[in-house]
Amino acid sequence: MANHVVNPWAGEVALVVGGERRVLKLTLGALAELEESLGEDTLVALVERFEGGRFSSRDLLALVLAGLRGGGVDWAAGDLLRAEIEGGPLAAARAAAELLARAFTVPGSGSVTGSGGA
């Protein structure tokens, strides 16, 4: 996946993790895993948690891990804990915010989905 071109219309985001450029994507399965790991009951609650700035570094790692898995990287949480993220926590937070925005924005409209419930 290192040479994969990022497709923002497909919700993809690039992040250099463990010295390799990775493509992150929040698939439905990755979102379900993220809801469970963060203890959220709905996608809307999950998005509101991050939009409201009510997240911890552990939450950020869970989001990045879900994105990695959705992008095809078969890592366990421990793999990400030991990996270096180029740009550090700030780059991880930027990628996570972009990942959420792309997962819940209708391409070309700029509007976020989810107002109809999830």
Short mmCIF file of C-alpha atoms in Angstrom, two decimals:
data_model
loop_
_atom_site.label_atom_id
_atom_site.label_comp_id
_atom_site.label_asym_id
_atom_site.label_seq_id
_atom_site.Cartn_x
_atom_site.Cartn_y
_atom_site.Cartn_z
CA MET A 1 0.00 0.00 0.00
CA ALA A 2 3.00 2.30 0.24
CA ASN A 3 2.63 3.45 -3.39
CA HIS A 4 -1.15 3.73 -3.33
CA VAL A 5 -2.42 7.13 -4.43
CA VAL A 6 -4.71 8.60 -1.79
CA ASN A 7 -8.27 9.09 -3.02
CA PRO A 8 -9.97 11.75 -0.87
CA TRP A 9 -13.32 11.02 -2.56
CA ALA A 10 -13.09 7.49 -1.13
CA GLY A 11 -12.36 8.90 2.33
CA GLU A 12 -8.66 8.06 2.26
CA VAL A 13 -5.92 9.91 4.17
CA ALA A 14 -2.14 9.35 4.12
CA LEU A 15 0.04 9.15 7.23
CA VAL A 16 3.64 7.99 7.62
CA VAL A 17 3.64 5.32 10.33
CA GLY A 18 6.60 3.10 11.14
CA GLY A 19 8.64 4.80 8.42
CA GLU A 20 6.16 3.86 5.69
CA ARG A 21 3.46 5.94 4.02
CA ARG A 22 0.15 4.31 4.86
CA VAL A 23 -3.36 4.90 3.55
CA LEU A 24 -6.03 5.19 6.22
CA LYS A 25 -9.74 4.73 5.53
CA LEU A 26 -12.78 4.38 7.76
CA THR A 27 -14.72 1.50 6.30
CA LEU A 28 -18.01 0.47 7.91
CA GLY A 29 -16.18 -2.37 9.67
CA ALA A 30 -13.49 0.01 10.92
CA LEU A 31 -16.17 2.39 12.22
CA ALA A 32 -17.95 -0.44 14.04
CA GLU A 33 -14.66 -1.48 15.63
CA LEU A 34 -13.98 2.12 16.62
CA GLU A 35 -17.43 2.53 18.21
CA GLU A 36 -16.86 -0.60 20.25
CA SER A 37 -13.33 0.28 21.35
CA LEU A 38 -14.38 3.80 22.39
CA GLY A 39 -17.66 2.73 23.99
CA GLU A 40 -19.89 4.87 21.76
CA ASP A 41 -23.36 3.69 20.76
CA THR A 42 -23.76 5.70 17.54
CA LEU A 43 -21.69 7.18 14.74
CA VAL A 44 -23.08 10.62 15.57
CA ALA A 45 -21.87 10.35 19.20
CA LEU A 46 -18.47 9.25 17.93
CA VAL A 47 -18.14 12.24 15.59
CA GLU A 48 -19.43 14.66 18.26
CA ARG A 49 -16.85 13.34 20.70
CA PHE A 50 -14.01 14.26 18.37
CA GLU A 51 -15.57 17.49 17.09
CA GLY A 52 -16.10 18.65 20.67
CA GLY A 53 -12.45 18.01 21.55
CA ARG A 54 -13.45 15.39 24.14
CA PHE A 55 -10.88 12.80 23.12
CA SER A 56 -7.72 11.43 24.67
CA SER A 57 -4.48 10.21 23.12
CA ARG A 58 -5.88 6.68 23.55
CA ASP A 59 -8.95 7.71 21.50
CA LEU A 60 -6.68 9.19 18.84
CA LEU A 61 -4.68 5.96 18.62
CA ALA A 62 -7.92 3.95 18.33
CA LEU A 63 -9.05 6.17 15.44
CA VAL A 64 -5.69 5.91 13.64
CA LEU A 65 -5.67 2.12 14.17
CA ALA A 66 -9.21 1.81 12.77
CA GLY A 67 -8.12 3.87 9.76
CA LEU A 68 -5.05 1.72 9.22
CA ARG A 69 -7.12 -1.46 9.38
CA GLY A 70 -9.73 0.04 7.05
CA GLY A 71 -6.86 0.85 4.69
CA GLY A 72 -5.72 -2.77 4.70
CA VAL A 73 -2.97 -2.75 7.35
CA ASP A 74 -3.34 -5.79 9.61
CA TRP A 75 -1.98 -4.37 12.86
CA ALA A 76 -2.83 -4.96 16.49
CA ALA A 77 -3.00 -2.02 18.91
CA GLY A 78 0.46 -2.90 20.24
CA ASP A 79 1.96 -2.51 16.77
CA LEU A 80 0.74 1.08 16.58
CA LEU A 81 1.88 1.83 20.13
CA ARG A 82 5.44 0.87 19.16
CA ALA A 83 5.43 2.58 15.76
CA GLU A 84 6.68 6.11 15.22
CA ILE A 85 4.28 8.49 13.53
CA GLU A 86 6.09 11.03 11.36
CA GLY A 87 5.15 14.46 12.66
CA GLY A 88 4.19 13.06 16.06
CA PRO A 89 0.88 13.53 17.85
CA LEU A 90 0.01 16.67 15.90
CA ALA A 91 0.28 14.87 12.55
CA ALA A 92 -1.77 11.98 13.95
CA ALA A 93 -4.46 14.40 15.17
CA ARG A 94 -4.58 16.17 11.79
CA ALA A 95 -4.87 12.87 9.93
CA ALA A 96 -7.58 11.67 12.33
CA ALA A 97 -9.61 14.86 11.89
CA GLU A 98 -9.30 14.60 8.12
CA LEU A 99 -10.23 10.92 8.25
CA LEU A 100 -13.44 11.64 10.17
CA ALA A 101 -14.32 14.58 7.93
CA ARG A 102 -13.82 12.54 4.76
CA ALA A 103 -15.79 9.60 6.13
CA PHE A 104 -18.82 11.78 6.86
CA THR A 105 -18.77 14.33 4.03
CA VAL A 106 -20.65 13.87 0.80
CA PRO A 107 -18.08 14.36 -2.02
CA GLY A 108 -18.49 17.69 -3.77
CA SER A 109 -21.07 19.08 -1.35
CA GLY A 110 -19.00 19.95 1.69
CA SER A 111 -21.91 18.88 3.87
CA VAL A 112 -21.47 16.38 6.64
CA THR A 113 -23.80 13.39 6.69
CA GLY A 114 -25.35 11.99 9.81
CA SER A 115 -28.21 14.42 10.45
CA GLY A 116 -30.64 11.63 9.63
CA GLY A 117 -29.28 9.42 12.43
CA ALA A 118 -26.94 6.50 12.17
#
